[in-house]
mmCIF file with all atom_site columns, C-alpha atoms in Angstrom:
data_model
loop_
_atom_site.group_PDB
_atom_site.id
_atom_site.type_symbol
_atom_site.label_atom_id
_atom_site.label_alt_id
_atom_site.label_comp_id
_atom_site.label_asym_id
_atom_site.label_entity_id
_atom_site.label_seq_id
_atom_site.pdbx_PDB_ins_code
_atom_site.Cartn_x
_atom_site.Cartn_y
_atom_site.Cartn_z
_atom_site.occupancy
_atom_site.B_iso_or_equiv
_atom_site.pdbx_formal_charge
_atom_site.auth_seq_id
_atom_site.auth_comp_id
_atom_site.auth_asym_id
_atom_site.auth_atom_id
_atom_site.pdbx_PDB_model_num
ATOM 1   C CA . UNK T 1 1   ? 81.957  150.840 43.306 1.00 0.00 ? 1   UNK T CA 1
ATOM 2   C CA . UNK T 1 2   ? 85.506  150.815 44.411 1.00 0.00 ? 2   UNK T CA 1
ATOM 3   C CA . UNK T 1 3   ? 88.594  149.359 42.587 1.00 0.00 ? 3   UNK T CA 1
ATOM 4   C CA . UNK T 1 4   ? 91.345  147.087 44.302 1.00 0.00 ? 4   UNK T CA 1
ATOM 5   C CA . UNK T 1 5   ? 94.790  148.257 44.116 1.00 0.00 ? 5   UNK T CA 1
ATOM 6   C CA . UNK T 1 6   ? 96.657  145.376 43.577 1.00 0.00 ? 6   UNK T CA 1
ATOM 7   C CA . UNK T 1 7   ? 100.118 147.446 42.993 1.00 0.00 ? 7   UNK T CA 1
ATOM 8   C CA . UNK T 1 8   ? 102.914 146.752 45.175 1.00 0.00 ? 8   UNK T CA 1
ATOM 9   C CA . UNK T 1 9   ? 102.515 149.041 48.320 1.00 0.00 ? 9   UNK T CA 1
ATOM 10  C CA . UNK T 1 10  ? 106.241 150.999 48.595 1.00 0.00 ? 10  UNK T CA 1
ATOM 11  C CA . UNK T 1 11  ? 108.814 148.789 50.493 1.00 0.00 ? 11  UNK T CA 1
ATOM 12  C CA . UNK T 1 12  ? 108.515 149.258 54.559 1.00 0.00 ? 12  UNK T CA 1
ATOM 13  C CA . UNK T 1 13  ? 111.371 147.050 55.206 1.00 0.00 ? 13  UNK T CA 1
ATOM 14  C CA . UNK T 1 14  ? 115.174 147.934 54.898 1.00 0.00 ? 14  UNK T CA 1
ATOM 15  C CA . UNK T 1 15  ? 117.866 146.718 52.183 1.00 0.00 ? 15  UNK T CA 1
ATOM 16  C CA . UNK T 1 16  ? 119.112 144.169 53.677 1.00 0.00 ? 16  UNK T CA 1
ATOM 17  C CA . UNK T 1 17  ? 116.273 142.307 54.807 1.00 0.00 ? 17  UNK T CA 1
ATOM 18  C CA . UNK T 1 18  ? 115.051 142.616 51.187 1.00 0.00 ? 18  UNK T CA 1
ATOM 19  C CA . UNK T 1 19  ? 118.260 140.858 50.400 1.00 0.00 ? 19  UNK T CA 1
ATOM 20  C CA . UNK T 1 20  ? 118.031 138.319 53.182 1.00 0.00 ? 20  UNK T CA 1
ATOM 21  C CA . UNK T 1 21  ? 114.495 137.337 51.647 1.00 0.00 ? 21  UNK T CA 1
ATOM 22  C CA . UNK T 1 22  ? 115.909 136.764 48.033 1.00 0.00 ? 22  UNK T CA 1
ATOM 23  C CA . UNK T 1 23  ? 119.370 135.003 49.778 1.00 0.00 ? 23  UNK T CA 1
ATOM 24  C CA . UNK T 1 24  ? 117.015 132.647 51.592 1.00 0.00 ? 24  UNK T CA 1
ATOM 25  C CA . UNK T 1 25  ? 114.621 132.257 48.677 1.00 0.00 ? 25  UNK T CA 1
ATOM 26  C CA . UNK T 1 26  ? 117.733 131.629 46.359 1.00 0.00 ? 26  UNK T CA 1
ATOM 27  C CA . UNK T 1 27  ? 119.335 128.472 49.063 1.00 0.00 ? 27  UNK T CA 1
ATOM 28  C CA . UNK T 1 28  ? 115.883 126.794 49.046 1.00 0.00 ? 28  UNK T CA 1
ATOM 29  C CA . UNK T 1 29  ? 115.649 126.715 45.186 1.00 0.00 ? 29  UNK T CA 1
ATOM 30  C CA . UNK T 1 30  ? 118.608 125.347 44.795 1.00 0.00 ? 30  UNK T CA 1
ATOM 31  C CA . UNK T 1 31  ? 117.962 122.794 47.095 1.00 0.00 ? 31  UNK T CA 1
ATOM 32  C CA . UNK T 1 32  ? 114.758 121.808 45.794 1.00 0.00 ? 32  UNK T CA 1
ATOM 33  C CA . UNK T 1 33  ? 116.302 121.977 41.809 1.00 0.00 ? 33  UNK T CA 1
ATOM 34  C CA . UNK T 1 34  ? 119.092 119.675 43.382 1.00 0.00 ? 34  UNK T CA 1
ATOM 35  C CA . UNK T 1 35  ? 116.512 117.523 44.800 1.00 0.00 ? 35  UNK T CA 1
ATOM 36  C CA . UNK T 1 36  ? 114.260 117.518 41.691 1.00 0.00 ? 36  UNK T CA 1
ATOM 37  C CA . UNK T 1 37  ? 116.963 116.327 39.173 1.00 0.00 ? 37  UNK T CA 1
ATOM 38  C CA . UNK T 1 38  ? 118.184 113.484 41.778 1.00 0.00 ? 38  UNK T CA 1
ATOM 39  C CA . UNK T 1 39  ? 114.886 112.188 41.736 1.00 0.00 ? 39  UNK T CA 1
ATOM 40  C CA . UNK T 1 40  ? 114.732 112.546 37.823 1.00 0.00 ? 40  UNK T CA 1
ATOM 41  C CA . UNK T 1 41  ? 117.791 110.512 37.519 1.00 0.00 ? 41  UNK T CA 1
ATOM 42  C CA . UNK T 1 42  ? 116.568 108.183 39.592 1.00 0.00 ? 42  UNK T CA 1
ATOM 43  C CA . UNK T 1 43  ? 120.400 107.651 41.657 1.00 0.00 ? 43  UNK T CA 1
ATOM 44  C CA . UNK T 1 44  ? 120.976 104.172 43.770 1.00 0.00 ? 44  UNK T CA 1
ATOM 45  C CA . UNK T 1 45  ? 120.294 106.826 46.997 1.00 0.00 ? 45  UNK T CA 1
ATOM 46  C CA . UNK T 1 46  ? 117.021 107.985 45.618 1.00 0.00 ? 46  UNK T CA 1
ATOM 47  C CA . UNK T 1 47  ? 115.966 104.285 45.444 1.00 0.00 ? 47  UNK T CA 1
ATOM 48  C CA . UNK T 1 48  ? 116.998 103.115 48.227 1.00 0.00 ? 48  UNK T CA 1
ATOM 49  C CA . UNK T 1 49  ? 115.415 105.727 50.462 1.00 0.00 ? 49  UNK T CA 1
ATOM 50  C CA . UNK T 1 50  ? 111.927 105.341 48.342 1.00 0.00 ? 50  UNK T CA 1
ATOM 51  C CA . UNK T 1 51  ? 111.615 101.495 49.278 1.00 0.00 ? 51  UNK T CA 1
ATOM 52  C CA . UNK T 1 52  ? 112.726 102.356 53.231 1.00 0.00 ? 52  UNK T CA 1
ATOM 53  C CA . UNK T 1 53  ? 110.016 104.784 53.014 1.00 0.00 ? 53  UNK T CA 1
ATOM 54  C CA . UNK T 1 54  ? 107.517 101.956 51.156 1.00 0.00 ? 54  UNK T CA 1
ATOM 55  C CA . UNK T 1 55  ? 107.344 103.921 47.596 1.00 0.00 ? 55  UNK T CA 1
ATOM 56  C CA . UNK T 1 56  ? 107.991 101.671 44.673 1.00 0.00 ? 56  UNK T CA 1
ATOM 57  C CA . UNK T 1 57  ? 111.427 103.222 43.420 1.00 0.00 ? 57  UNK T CA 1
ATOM 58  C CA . UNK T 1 58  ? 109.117 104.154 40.258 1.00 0.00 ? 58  UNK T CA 1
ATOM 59  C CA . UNK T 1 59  ? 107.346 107.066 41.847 1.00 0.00 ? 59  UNK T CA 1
ATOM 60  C CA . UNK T 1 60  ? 110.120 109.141 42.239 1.00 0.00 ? 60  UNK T CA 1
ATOM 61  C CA . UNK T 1 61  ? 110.332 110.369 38.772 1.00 0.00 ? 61  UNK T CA 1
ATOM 62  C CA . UNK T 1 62  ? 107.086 111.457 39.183 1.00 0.00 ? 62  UNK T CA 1
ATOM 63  C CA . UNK T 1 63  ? 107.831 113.382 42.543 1.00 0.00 ? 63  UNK T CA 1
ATOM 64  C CA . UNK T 1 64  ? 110.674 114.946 40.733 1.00 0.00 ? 64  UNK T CA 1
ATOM 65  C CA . UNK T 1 65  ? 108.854 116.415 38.012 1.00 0.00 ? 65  UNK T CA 1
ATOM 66  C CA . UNK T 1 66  ? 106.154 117.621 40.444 1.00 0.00 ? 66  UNK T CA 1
ATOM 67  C CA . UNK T 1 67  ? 109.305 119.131 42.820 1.00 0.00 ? 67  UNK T CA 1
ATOM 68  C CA . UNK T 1 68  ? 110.408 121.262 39.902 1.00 0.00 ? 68  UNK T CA 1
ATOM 69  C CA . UNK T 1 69  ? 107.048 122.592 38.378 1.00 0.00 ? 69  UNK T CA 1
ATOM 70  C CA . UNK T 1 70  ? 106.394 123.742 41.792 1.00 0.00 ? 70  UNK T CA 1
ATOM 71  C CA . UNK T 1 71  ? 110.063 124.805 42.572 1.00 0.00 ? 71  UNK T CA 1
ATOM 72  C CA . UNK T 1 72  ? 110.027 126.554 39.204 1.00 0.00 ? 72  UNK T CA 1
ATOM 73  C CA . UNK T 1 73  ? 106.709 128.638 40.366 1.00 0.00 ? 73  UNK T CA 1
ATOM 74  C CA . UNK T 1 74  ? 108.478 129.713 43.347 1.00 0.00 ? 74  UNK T CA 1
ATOM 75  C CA . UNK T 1 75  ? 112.024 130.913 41.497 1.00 0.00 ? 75  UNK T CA 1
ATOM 76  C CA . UNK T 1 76  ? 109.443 132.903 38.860 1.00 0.00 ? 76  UNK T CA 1
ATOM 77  C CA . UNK T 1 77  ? 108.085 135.958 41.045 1.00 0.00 ? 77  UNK T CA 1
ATOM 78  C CA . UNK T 1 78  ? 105.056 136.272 39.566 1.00 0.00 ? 78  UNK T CA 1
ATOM 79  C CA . UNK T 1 79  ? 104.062 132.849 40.521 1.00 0.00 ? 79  UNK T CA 1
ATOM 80  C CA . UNK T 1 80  ? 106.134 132.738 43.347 1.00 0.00 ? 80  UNK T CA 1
ATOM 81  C CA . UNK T 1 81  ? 103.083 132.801 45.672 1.00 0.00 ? 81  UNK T CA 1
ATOM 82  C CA . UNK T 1 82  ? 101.111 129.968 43.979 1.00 0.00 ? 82  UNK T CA 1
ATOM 83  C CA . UNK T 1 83  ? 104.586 128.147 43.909 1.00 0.00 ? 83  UNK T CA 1
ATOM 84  C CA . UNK T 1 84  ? 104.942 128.395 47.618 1.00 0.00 ? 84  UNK T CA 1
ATOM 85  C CA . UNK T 1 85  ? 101.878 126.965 48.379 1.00 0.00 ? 85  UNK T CA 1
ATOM 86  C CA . UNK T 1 86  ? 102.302 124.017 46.286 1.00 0.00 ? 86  UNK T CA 1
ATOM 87  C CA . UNK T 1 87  ? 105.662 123.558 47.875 1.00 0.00 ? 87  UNK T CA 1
ATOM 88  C CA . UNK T 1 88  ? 103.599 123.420 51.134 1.00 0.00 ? 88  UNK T CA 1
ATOM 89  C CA . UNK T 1 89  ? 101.517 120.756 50.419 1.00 0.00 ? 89  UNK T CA 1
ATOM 90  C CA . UNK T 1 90  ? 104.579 119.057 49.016 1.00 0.00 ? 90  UNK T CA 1
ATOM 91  C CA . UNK T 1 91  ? 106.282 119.395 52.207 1.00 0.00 ? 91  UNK T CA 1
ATOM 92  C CA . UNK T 1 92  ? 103.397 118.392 54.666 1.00 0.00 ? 92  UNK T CA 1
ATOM 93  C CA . UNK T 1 93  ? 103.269 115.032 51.911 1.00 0.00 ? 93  UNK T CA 1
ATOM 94  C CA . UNK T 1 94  ? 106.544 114.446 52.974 1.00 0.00 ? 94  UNK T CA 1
ATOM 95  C CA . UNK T 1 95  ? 106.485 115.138 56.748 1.00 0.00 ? 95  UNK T CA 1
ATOM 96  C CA . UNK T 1 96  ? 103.865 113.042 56.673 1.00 0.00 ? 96  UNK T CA 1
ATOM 97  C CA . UNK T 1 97  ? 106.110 109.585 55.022 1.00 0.00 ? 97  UNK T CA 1
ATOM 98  C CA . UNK T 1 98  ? 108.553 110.763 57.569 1.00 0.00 ? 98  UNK T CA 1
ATOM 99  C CA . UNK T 1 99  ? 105.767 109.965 60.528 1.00 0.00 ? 99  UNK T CA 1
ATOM 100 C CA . UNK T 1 100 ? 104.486 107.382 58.912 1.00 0.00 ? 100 UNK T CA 1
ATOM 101 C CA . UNK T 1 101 ? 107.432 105.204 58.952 1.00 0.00 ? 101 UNK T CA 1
ATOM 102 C CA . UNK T 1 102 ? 108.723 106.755 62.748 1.00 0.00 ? 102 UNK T CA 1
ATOM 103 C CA . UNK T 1 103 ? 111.566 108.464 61.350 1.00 0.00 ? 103 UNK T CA 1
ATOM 104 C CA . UNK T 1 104 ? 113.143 110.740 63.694 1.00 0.00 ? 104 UNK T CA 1
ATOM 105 C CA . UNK T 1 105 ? 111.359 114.565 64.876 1.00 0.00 ? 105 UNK T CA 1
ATOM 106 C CA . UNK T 1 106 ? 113.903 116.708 64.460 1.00 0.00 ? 106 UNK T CA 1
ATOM 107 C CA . UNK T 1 107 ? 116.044 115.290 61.527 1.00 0.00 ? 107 UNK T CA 1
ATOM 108 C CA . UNK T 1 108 ? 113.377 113.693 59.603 1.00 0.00 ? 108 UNK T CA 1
ATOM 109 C CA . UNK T 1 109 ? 110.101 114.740 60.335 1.00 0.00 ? 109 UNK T CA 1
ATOM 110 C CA . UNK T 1 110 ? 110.830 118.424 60.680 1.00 0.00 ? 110 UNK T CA 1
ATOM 111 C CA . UNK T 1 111 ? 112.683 118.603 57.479 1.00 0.00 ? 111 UNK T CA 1
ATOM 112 C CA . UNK T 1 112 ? 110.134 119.819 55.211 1.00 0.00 ? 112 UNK T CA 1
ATOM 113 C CA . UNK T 1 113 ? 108.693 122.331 57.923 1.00 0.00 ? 113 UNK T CA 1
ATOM 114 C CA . UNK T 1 114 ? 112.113 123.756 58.013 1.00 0.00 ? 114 UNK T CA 1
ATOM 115 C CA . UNK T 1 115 ? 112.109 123.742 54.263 1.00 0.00 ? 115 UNK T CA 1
ATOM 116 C CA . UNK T 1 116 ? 108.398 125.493 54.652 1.00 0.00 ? 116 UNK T CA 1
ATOM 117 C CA . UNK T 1 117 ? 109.736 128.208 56.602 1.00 0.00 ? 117 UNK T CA 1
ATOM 118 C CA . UNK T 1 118 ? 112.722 129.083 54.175 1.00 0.00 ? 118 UNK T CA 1
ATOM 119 C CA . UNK T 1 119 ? 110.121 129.147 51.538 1.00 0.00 ? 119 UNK T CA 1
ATOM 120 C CA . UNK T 1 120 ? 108.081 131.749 53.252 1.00 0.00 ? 120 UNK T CA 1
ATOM 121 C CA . UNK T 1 121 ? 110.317 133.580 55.240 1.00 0.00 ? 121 UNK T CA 1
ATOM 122 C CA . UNK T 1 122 ? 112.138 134.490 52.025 1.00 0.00 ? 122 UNK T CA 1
ATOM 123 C CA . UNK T 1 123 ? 109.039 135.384 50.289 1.00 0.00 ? 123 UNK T CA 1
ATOM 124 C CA . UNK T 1 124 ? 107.857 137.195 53.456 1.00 0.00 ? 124 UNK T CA 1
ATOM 125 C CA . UNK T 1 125 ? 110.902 139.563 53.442 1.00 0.00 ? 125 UNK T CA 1
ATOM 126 C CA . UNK T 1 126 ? 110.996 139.810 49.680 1.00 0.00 ? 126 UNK T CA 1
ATOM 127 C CA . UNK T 1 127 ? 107.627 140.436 49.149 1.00 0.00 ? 127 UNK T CA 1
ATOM 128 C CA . UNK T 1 128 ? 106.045 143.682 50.206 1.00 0.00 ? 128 UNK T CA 1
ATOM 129 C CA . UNK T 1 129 ? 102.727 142.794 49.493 1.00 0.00 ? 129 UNK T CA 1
ATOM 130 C CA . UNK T 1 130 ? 103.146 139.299 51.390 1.00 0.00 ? 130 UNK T CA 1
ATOM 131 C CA . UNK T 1 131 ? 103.952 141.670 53.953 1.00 0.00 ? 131 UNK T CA 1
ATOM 132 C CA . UNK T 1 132 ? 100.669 143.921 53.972 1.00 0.00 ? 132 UNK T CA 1
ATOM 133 C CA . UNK T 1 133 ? 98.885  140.824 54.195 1.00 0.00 ? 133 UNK T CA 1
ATOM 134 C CA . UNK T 1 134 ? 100.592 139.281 57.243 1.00 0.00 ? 134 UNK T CA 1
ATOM 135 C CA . UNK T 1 135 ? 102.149 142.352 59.242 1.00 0.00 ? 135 UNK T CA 1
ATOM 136 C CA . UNK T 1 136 ? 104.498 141.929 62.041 1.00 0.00 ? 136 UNK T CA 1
ATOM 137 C CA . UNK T 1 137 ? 102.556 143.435 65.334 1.00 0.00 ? 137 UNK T CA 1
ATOM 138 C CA . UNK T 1 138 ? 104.753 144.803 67.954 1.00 0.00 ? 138 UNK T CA 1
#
């Protein structure tokens, strides 16, 4: 029978890029903890933009509190995985409002792919074992 190693495999990337990953990974946190406590406080902007998107101004507590559990996940690296998946399916929720109501591509729609790609990138280049599992091939 063999074992899985599960330990950390020694880090193949240089400094920096290691501190890229956590610089990137630090901006989309805070941008998502801004975003959560907006939506917490429920602000004149935050309901106004739920009813042009057709959510009753009531839901956005609710997608507050589900913003930071899963933003929370993320910041904590030994959930950060599991948090960046949930932040995934967050984000493809709200690309797909954005189409829904024939908001623009690029400003709108794209938003939360951008967001998606922070999210990974910077636990891509943070994450050595991230990066066993999807290698860069030349």
């Amino acid at each position: 029978m063999t074992t899985l190693d599960l330990s950390p495999p020694a880090r193949s990337t240089s400094n920096w890029s290691h501190r890229i990953g956590w610089v990137l990974s630090g901006l989309v946190t805070a941008f998502l903890l801004f975003d959560a406590a907006i939506k917490l406080l429920v602000i004149q902007p935050v309901i106004d933009t739920m009813n042009a998107l057709g959510y009753p101004p009531e839901t956005a507590q609710g997608i507050g509190v589900l913003a930071l559990v899963c933003t929370l996940l993320y910041a904590w690296p030994r959930t950060s995985v599991l948090g960046a998946v949930l932040l995934t399916g967050l984000f493809g929720g709200a690309m797909a409002t954005q189409l829904r109501v024939f908001n623009p591509l690029f400003s709108h729609l794209l938003f939360g792919g951008y967001l998606g790609l922070f999210v990974w990138g910077g636990l891509w280049l943070r994450d050595a074992r991230l990066r066993a599992l999807f290698p860069l091939r030349s």
